[in-house]
GROMACS .gro file of C-alpha atoms in nm:
model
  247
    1UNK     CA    1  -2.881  -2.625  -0.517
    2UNK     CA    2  -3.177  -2.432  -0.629
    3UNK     CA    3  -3.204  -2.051  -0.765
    4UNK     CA    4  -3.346  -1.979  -0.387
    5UNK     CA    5  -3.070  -2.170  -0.221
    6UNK     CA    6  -2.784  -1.962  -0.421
    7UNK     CA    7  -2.965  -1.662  -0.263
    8UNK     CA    8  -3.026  -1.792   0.095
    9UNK     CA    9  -2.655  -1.930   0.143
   10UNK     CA   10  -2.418  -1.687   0.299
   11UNK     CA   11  -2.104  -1.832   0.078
   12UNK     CA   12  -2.250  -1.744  -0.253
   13UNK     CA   13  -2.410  -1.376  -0.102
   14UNK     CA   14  -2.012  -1.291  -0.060
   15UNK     CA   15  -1.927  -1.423  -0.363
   16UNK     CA   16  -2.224  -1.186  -0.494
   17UNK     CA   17  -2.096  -0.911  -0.346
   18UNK     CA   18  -1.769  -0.940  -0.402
   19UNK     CA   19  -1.807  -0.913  -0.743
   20UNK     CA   20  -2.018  -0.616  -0.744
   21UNK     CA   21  -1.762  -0.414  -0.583
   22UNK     CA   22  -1.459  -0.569  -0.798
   23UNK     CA   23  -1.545  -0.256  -1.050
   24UNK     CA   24  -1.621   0.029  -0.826
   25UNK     CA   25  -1.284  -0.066  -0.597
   26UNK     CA   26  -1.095  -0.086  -0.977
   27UNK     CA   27  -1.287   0.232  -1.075
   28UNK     CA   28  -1.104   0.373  -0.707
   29UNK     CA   29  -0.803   0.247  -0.743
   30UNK     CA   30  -0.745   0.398  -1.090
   31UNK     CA   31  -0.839   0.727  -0.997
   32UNK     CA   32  -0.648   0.729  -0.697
   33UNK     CA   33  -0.333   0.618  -0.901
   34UNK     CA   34  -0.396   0.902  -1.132
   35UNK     CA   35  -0.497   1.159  -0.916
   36UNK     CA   36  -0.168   1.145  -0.715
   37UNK     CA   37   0.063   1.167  -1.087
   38UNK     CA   38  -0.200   1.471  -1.126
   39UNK     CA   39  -0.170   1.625  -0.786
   40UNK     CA   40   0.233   1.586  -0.758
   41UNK     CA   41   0.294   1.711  -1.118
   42UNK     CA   42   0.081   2.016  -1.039
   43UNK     CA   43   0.257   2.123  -0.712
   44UNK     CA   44   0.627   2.002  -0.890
   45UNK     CA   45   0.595   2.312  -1.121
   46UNK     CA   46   0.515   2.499  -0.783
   47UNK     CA   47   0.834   2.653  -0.604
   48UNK     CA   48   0.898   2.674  -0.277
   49UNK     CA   49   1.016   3.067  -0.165
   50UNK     CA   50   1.260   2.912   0.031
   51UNK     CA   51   1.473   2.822  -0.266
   52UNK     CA   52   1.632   2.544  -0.047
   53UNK     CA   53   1.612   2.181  -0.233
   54UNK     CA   54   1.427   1.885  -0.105
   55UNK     CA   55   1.712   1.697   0.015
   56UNK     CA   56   1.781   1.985   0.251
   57UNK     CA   57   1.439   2.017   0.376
   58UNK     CA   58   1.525   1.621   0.494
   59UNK     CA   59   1.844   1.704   0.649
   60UNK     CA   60   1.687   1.933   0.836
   61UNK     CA   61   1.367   1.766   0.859
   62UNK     CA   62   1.587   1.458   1.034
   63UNK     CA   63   1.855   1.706   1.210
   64UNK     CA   64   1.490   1.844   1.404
   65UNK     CA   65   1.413   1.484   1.479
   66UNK     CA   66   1.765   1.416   1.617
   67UNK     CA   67   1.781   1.126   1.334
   68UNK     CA   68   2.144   1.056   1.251
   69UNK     CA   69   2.310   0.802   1.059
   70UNK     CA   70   2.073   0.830   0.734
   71UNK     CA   71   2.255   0.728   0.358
   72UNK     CA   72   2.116   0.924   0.063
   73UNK     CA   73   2.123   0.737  -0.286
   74UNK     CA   74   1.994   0.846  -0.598
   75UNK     CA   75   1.715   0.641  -0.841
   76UNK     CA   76   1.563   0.671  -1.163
   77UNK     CA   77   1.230   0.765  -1.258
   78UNK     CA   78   0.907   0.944  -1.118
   79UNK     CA   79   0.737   0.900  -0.728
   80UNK     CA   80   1.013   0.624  -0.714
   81UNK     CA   81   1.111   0.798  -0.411
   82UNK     CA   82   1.180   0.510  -0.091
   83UNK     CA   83   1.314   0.483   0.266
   84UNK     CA   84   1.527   0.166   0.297
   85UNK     CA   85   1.540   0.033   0.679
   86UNK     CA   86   1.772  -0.247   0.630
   87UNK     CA   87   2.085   0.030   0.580
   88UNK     CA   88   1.922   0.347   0.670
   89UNK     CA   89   1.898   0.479   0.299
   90UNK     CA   90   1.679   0.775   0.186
   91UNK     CA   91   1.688   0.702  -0.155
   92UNK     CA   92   1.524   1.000  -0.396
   93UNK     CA   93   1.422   1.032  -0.769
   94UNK     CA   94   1.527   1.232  -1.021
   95UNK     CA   95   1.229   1.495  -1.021
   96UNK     CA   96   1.254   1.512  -0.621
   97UNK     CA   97   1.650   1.520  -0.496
   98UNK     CA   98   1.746   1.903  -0.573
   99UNK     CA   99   1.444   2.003  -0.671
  100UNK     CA  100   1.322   2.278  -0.434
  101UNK     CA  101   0.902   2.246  -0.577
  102UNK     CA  102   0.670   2.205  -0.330
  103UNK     CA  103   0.573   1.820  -0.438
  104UNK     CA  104   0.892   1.725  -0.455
  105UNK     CA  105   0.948   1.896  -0.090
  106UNK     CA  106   0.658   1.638   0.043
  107UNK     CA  107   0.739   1.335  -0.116
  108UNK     CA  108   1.104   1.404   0.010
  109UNK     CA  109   1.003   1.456   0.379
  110UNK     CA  110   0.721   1.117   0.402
  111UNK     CA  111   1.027   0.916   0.281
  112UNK     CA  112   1.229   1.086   0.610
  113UNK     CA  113   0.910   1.019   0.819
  114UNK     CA  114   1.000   0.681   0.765
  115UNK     CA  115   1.328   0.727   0.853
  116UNK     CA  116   1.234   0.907   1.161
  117UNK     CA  117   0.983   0.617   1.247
  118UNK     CA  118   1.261   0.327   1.181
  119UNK     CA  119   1.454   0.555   1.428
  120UNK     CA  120   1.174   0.588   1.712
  121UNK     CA  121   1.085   0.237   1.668
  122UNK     CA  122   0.736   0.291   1.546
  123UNK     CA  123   0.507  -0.017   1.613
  124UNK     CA  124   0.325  -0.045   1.278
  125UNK     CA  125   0.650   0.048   1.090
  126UNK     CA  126   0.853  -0.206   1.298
  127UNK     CA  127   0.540  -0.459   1.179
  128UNK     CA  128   0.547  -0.367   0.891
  129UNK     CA  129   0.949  -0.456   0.810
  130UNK     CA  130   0.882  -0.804   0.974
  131UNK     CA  131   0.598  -0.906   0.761
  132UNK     CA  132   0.822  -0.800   0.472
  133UNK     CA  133   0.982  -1.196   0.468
  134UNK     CA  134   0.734  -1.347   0.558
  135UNK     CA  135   0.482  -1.196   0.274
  136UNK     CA  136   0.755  -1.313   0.015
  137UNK     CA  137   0.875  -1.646   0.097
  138UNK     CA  138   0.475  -1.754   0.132
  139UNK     CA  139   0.400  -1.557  -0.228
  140UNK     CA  140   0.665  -1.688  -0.402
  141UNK     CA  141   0.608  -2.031  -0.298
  142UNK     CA  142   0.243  -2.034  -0.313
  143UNK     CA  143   0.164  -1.830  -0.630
  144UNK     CA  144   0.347  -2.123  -0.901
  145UNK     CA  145   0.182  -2.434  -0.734
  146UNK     CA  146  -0.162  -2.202  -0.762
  147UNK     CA  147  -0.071  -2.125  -1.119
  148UNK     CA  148  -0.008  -2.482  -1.214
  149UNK     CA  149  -0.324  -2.577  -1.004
  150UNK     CA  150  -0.561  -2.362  -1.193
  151UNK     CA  151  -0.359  -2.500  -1.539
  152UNK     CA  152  -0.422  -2.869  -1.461
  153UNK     CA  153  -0.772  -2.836  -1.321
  154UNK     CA  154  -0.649  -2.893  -0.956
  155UNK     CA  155  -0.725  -2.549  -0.781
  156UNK     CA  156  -1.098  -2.603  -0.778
  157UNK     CA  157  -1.303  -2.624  -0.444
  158UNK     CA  158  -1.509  -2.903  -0.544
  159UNK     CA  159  -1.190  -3.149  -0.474
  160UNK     CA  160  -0.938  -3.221  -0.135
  161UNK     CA  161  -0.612  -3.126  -0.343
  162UNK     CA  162  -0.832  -2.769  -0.456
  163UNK     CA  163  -0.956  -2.700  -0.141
  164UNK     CA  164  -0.629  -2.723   0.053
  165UNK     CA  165  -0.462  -2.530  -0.311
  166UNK     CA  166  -0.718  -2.279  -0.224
  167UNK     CA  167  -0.701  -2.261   0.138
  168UNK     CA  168  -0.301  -2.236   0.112
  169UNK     CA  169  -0.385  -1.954  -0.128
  170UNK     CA  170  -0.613  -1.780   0.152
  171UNK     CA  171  -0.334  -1.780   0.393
  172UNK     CA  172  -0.095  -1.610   0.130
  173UNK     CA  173  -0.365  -1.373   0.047
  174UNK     CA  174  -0.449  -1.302   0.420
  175UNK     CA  175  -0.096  -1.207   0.497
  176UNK     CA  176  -0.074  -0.991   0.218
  177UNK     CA  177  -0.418  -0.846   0.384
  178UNK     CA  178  -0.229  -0.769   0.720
  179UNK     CA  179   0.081  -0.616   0.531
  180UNK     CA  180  -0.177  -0.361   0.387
  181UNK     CA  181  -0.359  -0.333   0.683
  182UNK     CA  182  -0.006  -0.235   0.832
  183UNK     CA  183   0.090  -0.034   0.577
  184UNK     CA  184  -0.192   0.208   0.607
  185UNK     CA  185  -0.103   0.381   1.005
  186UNK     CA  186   0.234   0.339   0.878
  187UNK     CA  187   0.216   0.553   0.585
  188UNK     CA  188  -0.015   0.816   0.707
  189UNK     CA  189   0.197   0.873   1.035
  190UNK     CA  190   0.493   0.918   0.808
  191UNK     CA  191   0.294   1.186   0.579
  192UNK     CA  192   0.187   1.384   0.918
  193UNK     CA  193   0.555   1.362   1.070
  194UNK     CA  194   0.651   1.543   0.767
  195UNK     CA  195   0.341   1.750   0.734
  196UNK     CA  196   0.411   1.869   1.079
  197UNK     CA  197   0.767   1.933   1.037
  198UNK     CA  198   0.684   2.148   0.694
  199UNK     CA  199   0.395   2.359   0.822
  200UNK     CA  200   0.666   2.516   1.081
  201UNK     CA  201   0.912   2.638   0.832
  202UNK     CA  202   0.679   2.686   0.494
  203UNK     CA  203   0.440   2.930   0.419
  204UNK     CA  204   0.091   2.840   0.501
  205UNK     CA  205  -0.003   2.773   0.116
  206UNK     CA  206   0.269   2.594   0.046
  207UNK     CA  207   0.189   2.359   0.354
  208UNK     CA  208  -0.114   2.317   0.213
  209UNK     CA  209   0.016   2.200  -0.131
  210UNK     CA  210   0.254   1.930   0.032
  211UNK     CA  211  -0.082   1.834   0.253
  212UNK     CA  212  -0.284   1.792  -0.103
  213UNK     CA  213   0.014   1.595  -0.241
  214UNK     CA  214   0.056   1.361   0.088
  215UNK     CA  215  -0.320   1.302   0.083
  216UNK     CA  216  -0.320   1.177  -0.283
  217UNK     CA  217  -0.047   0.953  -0.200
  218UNK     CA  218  -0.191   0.826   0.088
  219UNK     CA  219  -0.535   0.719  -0.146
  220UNK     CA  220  -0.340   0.496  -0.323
  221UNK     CA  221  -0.264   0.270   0.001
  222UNK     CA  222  -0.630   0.289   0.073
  223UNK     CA  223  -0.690   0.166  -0.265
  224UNK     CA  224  -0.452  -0.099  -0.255
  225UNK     CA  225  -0.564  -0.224   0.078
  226UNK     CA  226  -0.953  -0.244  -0.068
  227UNK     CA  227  -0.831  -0.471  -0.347
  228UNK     CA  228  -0.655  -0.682  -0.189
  229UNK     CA  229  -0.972  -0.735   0.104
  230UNK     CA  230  -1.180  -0.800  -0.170
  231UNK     CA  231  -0.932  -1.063  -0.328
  232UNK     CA  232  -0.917  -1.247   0.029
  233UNK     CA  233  -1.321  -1.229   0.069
  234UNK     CA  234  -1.330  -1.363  -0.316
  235UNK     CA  235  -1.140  -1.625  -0.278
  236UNK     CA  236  -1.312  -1.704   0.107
  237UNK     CA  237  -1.598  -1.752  -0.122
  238UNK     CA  238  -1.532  -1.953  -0.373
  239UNK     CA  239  -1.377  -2.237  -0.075
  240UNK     CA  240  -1.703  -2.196   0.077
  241UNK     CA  241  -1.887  -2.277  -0.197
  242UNK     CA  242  -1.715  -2.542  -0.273
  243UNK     CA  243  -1.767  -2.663   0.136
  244UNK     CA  244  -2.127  -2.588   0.072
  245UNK     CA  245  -2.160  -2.796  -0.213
  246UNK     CA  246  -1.985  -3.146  -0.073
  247UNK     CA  247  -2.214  -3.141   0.200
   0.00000   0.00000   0.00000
């Protein structure tokens, strides 16, 4: 294939472009991971005038719902905050549970948007939880044959045991595309359930903290969705190259 060729055939132009974007998308990512640390830590030394601590505002947040039957557990560190389906556990950090900030206040209330959507039987939430098995039992079977493939030479798209290495890698990476194409409604109708909830009993600054705090959050998903796109179209590439090539 000559210089012209590379630039004329539409499985190398991905691959082209793909890797042009791998930095700006890493670039993205990074800030969005930073900015929401930034963005929460900033509004967690903000308090609400209510007084009244996170885990309250959910109680009540879920009581205005009509959401019953919700577990609270405790867990360890920072924005390790998580809504738990399979028993209907709200389970909040350290920095969030009785704090009565306004960060804390928001991250408290998305993880009872969840709850409220597992509830109400939200389609992309519902999804969402029945990807969950699917996404990994196919990762954790795929990823040590691909491991052991690149290793001994196998996973390369010039040969029948790479290409279908590869193309079993595709599928794995295209269903951990949908998850994150999922997860994105999912989380940004749980951040304006709460948002709406909070902007009826806060004042109208302080709503506009949590708002600033959801947002940030919500980048990350973005972020993590744009990665893993790129990943699938990468590797897309590289098995039609190889394709290209044999013929």
């Amino acid at each position: 294939m000559t210089f012209s060729d590379i630039f004329s055939d539409p499985a190398y132009i991905l691959y082209g472009i793909t890797m042009c974007l791998f930095l700006p998308f890493f670039l993205f990512s990074l800030i969005a991971s930073i900015r929401v640390n930034t963005v929460f830590n900033k509004y967690n030394r903000i308090q609400s005038s209510s007084g009244i601590s996170a885990q309250t505002y959910v109680r009540n947040f879920l009581e205005h719902e009509g959401v019953g039957g919700i577990k609270f557990a405790a867990v360890r560190g920072s924005l390790t905050d998580n809504f738990n389906p399979t028993n209907n556990t709200i389970s909040l950090s350290d920095t969030v549970r009785s704090s009565s900030a306004i960060g804390a206040i928001g991250v408290a209330c998305h993880e009872a948007g969840h709850a409220v959507q597992h509830a109400k039987k939200y389609f992309f939430s519902s999804a969402r939880l029945k990807l969950v098995p699917v996404v990994n039992i196919a990762s954790t079977a795929m990823w040590p044959i691909f491991i052991i493939g690149y290793i001994f030479g196998f996973a390369s798209p010039y040969n029948s045991v790479g290409r279908i290495l590869l193309t079993a890698g595709l599928v794995v990476m295209g269903l951990s595309l949908l998850f994150s194409l999922v997860t994105l409604p999912t989380e940004f109708n749980a951040s304006r359930r709460a948002y709406n909830y909070l902007k009826t009993c806060m004042l109208p600054n302080e709503a506009a903290g949590v708002r600033k705090v959801l947002t940030a959050a919500a980048m990350t998903y973005v972020a993590s969705f744009m990665v893993t796109a790129l990943q699938f179209l990468r590797l897309l590439a590289i098995l039609l190259m190889g394709r290209e090539r044999n013929n």
